[in-house]
mmCIF file with all atom_site columns, C-alpha atoms in Angstrom:
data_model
loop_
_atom_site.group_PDB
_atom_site.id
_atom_site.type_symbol
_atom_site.label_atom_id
_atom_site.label_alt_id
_atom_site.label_comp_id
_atom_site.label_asym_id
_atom_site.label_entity_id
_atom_site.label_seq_id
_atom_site.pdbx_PDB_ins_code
_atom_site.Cartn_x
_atom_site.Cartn_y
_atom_site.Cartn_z
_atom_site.occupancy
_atom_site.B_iso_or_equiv
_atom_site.pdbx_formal_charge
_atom_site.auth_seq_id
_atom_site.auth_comp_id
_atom_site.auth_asym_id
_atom_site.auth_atom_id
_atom_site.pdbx_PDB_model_num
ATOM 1   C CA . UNK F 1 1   ? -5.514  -1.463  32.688  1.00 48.00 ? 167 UNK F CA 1
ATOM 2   C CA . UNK F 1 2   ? -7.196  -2.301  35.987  1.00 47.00 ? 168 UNK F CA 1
ATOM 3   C CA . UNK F 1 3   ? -10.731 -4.253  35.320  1.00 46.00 ? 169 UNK F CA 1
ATOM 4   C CA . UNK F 1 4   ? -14.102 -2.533  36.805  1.00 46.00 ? 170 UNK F CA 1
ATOM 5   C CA . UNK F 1 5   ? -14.867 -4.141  40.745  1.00 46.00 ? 171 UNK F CA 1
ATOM 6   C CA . UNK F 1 6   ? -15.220 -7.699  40.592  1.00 41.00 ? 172 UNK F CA 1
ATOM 7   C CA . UNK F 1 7   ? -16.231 -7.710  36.433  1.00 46.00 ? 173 UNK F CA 1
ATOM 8   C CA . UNK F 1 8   ? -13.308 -8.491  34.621  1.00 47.00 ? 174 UNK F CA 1
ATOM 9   C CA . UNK F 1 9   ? -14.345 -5.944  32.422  1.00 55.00 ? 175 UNK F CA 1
ATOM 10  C CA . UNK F 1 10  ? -12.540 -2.696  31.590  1.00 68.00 ? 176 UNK F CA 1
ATOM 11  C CA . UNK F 1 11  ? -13.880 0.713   32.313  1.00 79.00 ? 177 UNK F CA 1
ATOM 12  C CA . UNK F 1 12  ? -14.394 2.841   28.891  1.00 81.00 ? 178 UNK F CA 1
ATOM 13  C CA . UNK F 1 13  ? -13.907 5.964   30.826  1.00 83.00 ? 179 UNK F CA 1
ATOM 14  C CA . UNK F 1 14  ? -10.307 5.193   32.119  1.00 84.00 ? 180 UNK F CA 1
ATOM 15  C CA . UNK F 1 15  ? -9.121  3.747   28.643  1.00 86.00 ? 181 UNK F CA 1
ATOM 16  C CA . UNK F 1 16  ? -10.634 7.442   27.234  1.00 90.00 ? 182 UNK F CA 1
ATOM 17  C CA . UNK F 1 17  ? -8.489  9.020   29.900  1.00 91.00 ? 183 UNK F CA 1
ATOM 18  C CA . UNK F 1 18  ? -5.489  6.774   29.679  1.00 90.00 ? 184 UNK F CA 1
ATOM 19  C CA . UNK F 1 19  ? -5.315  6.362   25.599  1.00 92.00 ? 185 UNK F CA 1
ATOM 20  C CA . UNK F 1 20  ? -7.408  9.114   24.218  1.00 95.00 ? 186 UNK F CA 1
ATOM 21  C CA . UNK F 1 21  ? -4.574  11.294  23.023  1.00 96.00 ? 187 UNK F CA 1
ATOM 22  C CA . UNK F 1 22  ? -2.433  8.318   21.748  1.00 96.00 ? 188 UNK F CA 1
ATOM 23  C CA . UNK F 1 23  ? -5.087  7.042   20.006  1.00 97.00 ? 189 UNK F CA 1
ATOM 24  C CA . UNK F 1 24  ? -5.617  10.887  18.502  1.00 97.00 ? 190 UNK F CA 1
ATOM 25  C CA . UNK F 1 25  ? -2.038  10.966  17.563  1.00 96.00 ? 191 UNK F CA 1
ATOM 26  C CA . UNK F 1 26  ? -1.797  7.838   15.952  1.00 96.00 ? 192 UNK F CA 1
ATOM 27  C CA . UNK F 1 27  ? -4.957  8.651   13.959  1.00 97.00 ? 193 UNK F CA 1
ATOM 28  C CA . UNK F 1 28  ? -3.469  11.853  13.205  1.00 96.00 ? 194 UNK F CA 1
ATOM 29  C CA . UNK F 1 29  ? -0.323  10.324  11.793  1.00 96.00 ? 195 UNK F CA 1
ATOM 30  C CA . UNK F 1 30  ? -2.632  8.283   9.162   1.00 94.00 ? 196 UNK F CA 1
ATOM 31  C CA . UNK F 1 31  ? -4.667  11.347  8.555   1.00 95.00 ? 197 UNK F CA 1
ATOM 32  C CA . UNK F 1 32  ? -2.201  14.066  8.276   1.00 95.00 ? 198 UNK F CA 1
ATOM 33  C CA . UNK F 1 33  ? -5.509  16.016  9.930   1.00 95.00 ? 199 UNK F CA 1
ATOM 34  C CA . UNK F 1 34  ? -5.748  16.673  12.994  1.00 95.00 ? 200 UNK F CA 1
ATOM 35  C CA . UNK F 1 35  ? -9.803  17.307  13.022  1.00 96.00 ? 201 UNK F CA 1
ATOM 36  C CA . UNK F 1 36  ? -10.763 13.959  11.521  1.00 96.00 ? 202 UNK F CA 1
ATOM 37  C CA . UNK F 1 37  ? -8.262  12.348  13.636  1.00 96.00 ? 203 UNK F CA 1
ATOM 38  C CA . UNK F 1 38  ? -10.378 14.049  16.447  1.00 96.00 ? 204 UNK F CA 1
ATOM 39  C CA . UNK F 1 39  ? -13.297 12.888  14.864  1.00 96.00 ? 205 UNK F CA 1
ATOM 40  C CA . UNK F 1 40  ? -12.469 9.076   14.446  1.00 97.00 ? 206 UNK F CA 1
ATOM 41  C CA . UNK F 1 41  ? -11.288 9.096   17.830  1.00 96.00 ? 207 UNK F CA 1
ATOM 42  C CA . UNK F 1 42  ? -14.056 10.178  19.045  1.00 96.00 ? 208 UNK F CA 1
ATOM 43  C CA . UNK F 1 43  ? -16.202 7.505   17.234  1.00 95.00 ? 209 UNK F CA 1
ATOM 44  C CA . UNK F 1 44  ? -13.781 4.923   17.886  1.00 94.00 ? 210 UNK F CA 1
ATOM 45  C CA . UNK F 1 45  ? -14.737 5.377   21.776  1.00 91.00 ? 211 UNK F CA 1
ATOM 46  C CA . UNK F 1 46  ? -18.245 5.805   21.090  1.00 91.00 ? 212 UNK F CA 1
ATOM 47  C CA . UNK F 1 47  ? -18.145 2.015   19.625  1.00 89.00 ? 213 UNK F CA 1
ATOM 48  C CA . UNK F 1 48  ? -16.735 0.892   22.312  1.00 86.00 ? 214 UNK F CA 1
ATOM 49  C CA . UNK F 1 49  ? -19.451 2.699   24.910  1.00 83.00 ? 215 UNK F CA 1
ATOM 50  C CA . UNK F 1 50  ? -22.104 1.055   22.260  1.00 81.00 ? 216 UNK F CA 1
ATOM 51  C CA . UNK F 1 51  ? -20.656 -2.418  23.458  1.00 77.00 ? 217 UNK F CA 1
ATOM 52  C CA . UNK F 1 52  ? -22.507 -3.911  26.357  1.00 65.00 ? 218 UNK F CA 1
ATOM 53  C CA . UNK F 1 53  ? -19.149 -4.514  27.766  1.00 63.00 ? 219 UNK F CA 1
ATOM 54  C CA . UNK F 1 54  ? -15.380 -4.758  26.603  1.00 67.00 ? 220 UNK F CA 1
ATOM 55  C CA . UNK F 1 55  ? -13.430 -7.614  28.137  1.00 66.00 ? 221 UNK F CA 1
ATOM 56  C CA . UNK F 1 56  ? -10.390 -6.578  30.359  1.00 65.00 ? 222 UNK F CA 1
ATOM 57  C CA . UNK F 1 57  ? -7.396  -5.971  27.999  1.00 69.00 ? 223 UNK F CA 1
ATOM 58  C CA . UNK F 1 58  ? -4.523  -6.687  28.525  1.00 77.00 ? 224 UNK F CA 1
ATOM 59  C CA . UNK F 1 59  ? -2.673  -4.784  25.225  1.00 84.00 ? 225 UNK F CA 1
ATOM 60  C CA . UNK F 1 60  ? -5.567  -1.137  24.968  1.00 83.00 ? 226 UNK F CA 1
ATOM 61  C CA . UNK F 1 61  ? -3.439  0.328   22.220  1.00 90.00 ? 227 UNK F CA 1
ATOM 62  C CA . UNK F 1 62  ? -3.609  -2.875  20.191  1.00 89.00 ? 228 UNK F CA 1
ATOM 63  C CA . UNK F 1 63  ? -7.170  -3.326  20.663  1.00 88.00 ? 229 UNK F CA 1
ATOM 64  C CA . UNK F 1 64  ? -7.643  0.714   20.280  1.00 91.00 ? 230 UNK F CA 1
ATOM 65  C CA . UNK F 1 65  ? -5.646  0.133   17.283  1.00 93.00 ? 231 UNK F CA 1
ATOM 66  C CA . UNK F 1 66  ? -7.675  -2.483  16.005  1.00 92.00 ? 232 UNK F CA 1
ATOM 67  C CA . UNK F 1 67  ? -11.019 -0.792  16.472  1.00 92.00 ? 233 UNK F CA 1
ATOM 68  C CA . UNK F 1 68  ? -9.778  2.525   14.904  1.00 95.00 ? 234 UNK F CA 1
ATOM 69  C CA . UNK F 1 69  ? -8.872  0.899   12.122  1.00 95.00 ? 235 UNK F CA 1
ATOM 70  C CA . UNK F 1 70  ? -12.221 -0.590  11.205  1.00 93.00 ? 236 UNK F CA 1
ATOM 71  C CA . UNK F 1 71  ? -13.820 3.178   11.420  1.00 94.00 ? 237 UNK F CA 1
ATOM 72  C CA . UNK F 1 72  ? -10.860 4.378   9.363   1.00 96.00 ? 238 UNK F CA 1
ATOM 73  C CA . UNK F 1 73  ? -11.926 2.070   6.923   1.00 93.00 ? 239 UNK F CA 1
ATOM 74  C CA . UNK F 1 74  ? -15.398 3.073   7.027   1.00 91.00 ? 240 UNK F CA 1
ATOM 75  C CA . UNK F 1 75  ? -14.533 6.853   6.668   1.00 94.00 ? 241 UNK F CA 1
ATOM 76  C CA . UNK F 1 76  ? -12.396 5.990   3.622   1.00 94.00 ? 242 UNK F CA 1
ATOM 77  C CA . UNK F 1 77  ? -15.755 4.210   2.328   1.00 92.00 ? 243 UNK F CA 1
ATOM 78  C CA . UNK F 1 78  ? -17.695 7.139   3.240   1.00 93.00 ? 244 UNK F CA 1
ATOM 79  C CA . UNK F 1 79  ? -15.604 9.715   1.560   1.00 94.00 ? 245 UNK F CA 1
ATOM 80  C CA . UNK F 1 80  ? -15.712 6.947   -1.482  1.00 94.00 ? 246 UNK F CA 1
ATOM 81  C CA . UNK F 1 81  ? -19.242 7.066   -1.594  1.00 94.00 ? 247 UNK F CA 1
ATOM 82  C CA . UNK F 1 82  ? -19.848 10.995  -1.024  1.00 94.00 ? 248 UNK F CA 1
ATOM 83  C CA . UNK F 1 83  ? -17.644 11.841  -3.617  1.00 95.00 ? 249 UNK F CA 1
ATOM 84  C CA . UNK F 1 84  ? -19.043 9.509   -6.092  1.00 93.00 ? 250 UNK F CA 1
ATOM 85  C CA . UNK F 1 85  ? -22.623 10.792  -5.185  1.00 93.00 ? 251 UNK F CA 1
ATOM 86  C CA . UNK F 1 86  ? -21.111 14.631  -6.072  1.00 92.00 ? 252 UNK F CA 1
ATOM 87  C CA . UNK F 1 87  ? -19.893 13.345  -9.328  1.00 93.00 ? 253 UNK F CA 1
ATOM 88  C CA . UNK F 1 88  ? -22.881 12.121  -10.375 1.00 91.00 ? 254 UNK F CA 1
ATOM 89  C CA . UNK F 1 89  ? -24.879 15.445  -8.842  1.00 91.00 ? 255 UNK F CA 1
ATOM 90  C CA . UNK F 1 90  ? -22.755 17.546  -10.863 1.00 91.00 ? 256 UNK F CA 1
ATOM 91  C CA . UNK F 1 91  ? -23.127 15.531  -13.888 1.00 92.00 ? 257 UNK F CA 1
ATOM 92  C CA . UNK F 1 92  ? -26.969 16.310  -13.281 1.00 89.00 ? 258 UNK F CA 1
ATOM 93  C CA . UNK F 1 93  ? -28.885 19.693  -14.847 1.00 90.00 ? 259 UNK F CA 1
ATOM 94  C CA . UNK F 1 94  ? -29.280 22.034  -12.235 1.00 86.00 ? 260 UNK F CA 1
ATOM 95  C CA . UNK F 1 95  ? -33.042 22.277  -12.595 1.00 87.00 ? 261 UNK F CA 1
ATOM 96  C CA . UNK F 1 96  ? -33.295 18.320  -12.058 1.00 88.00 ? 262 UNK F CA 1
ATOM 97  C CA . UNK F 1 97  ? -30.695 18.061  -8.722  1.00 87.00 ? 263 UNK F CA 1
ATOM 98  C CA . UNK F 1 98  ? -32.478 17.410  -5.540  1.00 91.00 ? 264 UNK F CA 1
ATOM 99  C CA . UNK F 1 99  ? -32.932 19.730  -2.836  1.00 91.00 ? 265 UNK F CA 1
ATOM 100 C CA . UNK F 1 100 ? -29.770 20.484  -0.351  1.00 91.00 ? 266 UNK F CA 1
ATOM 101 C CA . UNK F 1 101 ? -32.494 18.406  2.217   1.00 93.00 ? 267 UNK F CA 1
ATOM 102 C CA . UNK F 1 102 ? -32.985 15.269  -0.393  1.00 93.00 ? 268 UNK F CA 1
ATOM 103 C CA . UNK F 1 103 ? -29.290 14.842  -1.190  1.00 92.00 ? 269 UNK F CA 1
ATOM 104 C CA . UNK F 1 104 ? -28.324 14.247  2.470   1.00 92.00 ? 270 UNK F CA 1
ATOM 105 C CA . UNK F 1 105 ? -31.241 11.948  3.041   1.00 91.00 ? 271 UNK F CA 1
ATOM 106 C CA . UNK F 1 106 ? -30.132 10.244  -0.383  1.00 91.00 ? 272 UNK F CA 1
ATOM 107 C CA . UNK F 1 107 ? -26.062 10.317  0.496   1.00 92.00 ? 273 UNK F CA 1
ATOM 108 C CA . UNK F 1 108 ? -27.207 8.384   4.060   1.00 90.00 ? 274 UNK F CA 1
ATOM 109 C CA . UNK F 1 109 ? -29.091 6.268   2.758   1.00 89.00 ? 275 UNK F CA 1
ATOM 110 C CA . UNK F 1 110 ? -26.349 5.248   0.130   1.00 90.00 ? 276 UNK F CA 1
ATOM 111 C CA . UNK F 1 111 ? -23.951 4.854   3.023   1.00 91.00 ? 277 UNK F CA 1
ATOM 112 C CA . UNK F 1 112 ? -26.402 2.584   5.209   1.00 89.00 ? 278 UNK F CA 1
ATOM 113 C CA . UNK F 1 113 ? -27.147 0.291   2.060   1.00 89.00 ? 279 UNK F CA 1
ATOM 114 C CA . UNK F 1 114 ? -23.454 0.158   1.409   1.00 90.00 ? 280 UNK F CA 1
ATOM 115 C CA . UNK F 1 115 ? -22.831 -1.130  4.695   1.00 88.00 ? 281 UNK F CA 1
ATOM 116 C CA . UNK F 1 116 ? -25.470 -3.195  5.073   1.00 88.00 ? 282 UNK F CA 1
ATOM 117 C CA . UNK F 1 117 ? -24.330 -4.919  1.423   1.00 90.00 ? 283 UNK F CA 1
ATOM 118 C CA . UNK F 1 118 ? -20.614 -5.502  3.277   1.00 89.00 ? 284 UNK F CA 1
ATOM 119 C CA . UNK F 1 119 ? -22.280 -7.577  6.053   1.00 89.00 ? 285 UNK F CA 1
ATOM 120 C CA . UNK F 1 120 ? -23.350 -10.051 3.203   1.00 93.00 ? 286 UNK F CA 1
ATOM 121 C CA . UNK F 1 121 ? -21.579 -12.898 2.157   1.00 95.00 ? 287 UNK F CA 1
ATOM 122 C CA . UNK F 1 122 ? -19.847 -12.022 -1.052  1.00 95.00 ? 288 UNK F CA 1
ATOM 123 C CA . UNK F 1 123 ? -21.613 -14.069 -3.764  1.00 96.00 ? 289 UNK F CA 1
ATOM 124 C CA . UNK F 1 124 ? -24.632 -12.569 -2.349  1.00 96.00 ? 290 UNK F CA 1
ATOM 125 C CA . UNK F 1 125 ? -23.841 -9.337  -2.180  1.00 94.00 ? 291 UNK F CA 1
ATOM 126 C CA . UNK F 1 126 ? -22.233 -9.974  -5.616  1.00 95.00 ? 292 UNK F CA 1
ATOM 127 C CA . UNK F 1 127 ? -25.165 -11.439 -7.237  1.00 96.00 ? 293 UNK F CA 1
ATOM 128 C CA . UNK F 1 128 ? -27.695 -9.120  -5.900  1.00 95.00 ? 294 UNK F CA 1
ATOM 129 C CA . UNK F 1 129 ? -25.692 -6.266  -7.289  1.00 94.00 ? 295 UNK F CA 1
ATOM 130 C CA . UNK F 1 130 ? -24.627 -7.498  -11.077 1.00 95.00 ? 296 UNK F CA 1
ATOM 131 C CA . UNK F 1 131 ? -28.610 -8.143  -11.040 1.00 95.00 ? 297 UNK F CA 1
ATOM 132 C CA . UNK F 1 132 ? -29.599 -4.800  -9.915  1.00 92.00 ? 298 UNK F CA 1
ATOM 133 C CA . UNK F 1 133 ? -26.920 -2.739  -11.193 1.00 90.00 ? 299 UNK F CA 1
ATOM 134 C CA . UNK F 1 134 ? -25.655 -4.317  -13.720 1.00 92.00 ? 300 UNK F CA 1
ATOM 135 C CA . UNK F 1 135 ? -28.552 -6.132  -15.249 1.00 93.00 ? 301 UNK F CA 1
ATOM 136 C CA . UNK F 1 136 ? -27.098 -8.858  -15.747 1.00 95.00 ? 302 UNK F CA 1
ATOM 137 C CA . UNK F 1 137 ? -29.910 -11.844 -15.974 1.00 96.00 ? 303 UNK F CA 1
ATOM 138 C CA . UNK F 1 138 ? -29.713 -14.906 -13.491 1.00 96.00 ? 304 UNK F CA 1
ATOM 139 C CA . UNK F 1 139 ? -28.127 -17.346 -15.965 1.00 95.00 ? 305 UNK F CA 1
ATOM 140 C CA . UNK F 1 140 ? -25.416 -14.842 -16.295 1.00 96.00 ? 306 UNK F CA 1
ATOM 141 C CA . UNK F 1 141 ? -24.685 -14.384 -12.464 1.00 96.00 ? 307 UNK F CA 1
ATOM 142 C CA . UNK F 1 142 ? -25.217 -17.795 -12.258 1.00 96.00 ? 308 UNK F CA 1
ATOM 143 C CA . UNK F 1 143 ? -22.269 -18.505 -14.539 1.00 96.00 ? 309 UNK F CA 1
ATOM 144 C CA . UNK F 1 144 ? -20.334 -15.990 -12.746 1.00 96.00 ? 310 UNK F CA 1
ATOM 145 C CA . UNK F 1 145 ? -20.269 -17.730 -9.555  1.00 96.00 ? 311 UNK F CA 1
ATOM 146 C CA . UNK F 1 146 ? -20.739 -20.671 -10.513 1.00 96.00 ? 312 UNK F CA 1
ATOM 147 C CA . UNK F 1 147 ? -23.706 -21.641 -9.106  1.00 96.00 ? 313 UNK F CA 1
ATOM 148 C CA . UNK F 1 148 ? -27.122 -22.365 -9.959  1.00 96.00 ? 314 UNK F CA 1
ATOM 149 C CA . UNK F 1 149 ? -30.203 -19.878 -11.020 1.00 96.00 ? 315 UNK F CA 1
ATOM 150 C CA . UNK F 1 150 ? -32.266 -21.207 -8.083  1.00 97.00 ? 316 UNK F CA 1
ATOM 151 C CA . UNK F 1 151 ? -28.796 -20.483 -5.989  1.00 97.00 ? 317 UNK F CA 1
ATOM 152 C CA . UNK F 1 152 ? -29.023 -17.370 -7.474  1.00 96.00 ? 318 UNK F CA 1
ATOM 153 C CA . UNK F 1 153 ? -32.363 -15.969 -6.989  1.00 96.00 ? 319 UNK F CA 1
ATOM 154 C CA . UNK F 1 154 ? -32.156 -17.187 -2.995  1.00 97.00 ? 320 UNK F CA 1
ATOM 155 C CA . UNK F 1 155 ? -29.086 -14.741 -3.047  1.00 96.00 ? 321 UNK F CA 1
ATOM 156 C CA . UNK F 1 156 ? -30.896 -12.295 -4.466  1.00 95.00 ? 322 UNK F CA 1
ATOM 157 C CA . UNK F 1 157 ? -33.990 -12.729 -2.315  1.00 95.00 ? 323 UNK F CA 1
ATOM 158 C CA . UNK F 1 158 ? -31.797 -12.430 0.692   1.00 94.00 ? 324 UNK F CA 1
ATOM 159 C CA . UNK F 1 159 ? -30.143 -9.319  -0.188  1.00 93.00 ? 325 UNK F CA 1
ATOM 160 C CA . UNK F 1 160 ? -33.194 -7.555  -1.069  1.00 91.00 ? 326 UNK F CA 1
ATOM 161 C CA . UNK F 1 161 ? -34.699 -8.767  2.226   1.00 91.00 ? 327 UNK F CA 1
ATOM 162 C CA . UNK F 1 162 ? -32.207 -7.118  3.636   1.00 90.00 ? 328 UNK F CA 1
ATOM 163 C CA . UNK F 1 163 ? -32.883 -3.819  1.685   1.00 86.00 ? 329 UNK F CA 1
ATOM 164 C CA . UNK F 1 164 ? -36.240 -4.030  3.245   1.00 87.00 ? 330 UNK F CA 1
ATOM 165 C CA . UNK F 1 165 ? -35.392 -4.276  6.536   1.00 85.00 ? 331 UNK F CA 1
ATOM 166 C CA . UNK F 1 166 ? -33.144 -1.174  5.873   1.00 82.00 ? 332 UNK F CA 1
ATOM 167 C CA . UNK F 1 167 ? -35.954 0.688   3.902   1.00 76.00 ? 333 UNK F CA 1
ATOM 168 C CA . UNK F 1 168 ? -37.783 0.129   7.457   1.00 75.00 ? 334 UNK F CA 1
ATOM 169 C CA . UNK F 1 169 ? -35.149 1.091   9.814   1.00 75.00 ? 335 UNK F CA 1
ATOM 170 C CA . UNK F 1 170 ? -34.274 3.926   7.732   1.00 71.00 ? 336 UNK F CA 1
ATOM 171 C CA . UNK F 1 171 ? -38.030 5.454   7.836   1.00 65.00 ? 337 UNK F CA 1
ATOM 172 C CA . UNK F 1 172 ? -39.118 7.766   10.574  1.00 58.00 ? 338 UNK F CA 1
ATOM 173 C CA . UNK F 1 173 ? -41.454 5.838   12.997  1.00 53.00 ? 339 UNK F CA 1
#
């Protein structure tokens, strides 16, 4: 694909036009649905426009390839943690389940601490959630990982940092 002018850098809108509907189709072919492959298609070009710039390539279905992939993965997540979020809905009392309103605002906030956990290095994310979800106490994690308690509660303090900073992105200015 010809670079931009004098950049080196490739122009989004003529990989859209020259690999949009090969990208769709291979999507498609994972999918076996033609409206999600639409979908991820989609988002796989908005990532790309979210990029300051993408370097001249010199393989665009590999690299297409390679970026669709990583928001195929997070729409398997996605449907992973939706339907466990139903589950646990339906396991509720109907006079107790949140509003229609609350259990979006819950489900993407689920899906924006799950990904935010995945950007942490395992142990951390490991320790922070056998602590918080599992209760397991410090000593225990700490054996787990094989590390020490004050190892421990730095992972800990990290990955709850980082729920903070999410709690503030995630609250309307």
């Amino acid at each position: 694909m010809p670079p931009s002018p004098q950049t080196g850098f490739c122009d989004v809108a003529v990989l859209y036009r020259q690999q949009h509907s090969w990208l769709q189709n291979w999507l498609r072919r994972r999918l076996n649905c033609s409206h999600i492959a639409a979908d991820l298609a989609h988002d796989t070009f908005m990532r790309l426009l979210a990029k300051e710039q993408v370097a001249q390539l010199h393989a665009p279905r590999t690299f297409l390839a390679t970026v669709a992939q990583s928001v195929l993965s997070n729409h398997y997540r996605r449907q992973k943690i939706e339907r466990a979020y139903l589950e646990a809905l339906a396991a509720m009392p109907e006079q107790v389940a949140p509003s229609l309103e609350t259990q979006a605002i819950v489900l993407e906030t689920l899906i924006a601490l799950d990904a935010a956990l995945e950007g942490l290095e395992r142990p951390v994310r490991e320790a922070f959630l056998w602590s918080q979800v599992d209760g397991l106490s410090h000593g225990e994690i700490a054996g787990r990982l094989d590390v020490s308690v004050t190892t421990v509660k730095r992972y800990i303090i990290k990955a709850g940092a980082m729920c903070i900073q999410l709690d503030d992105s995630l609250d309307p200015p």
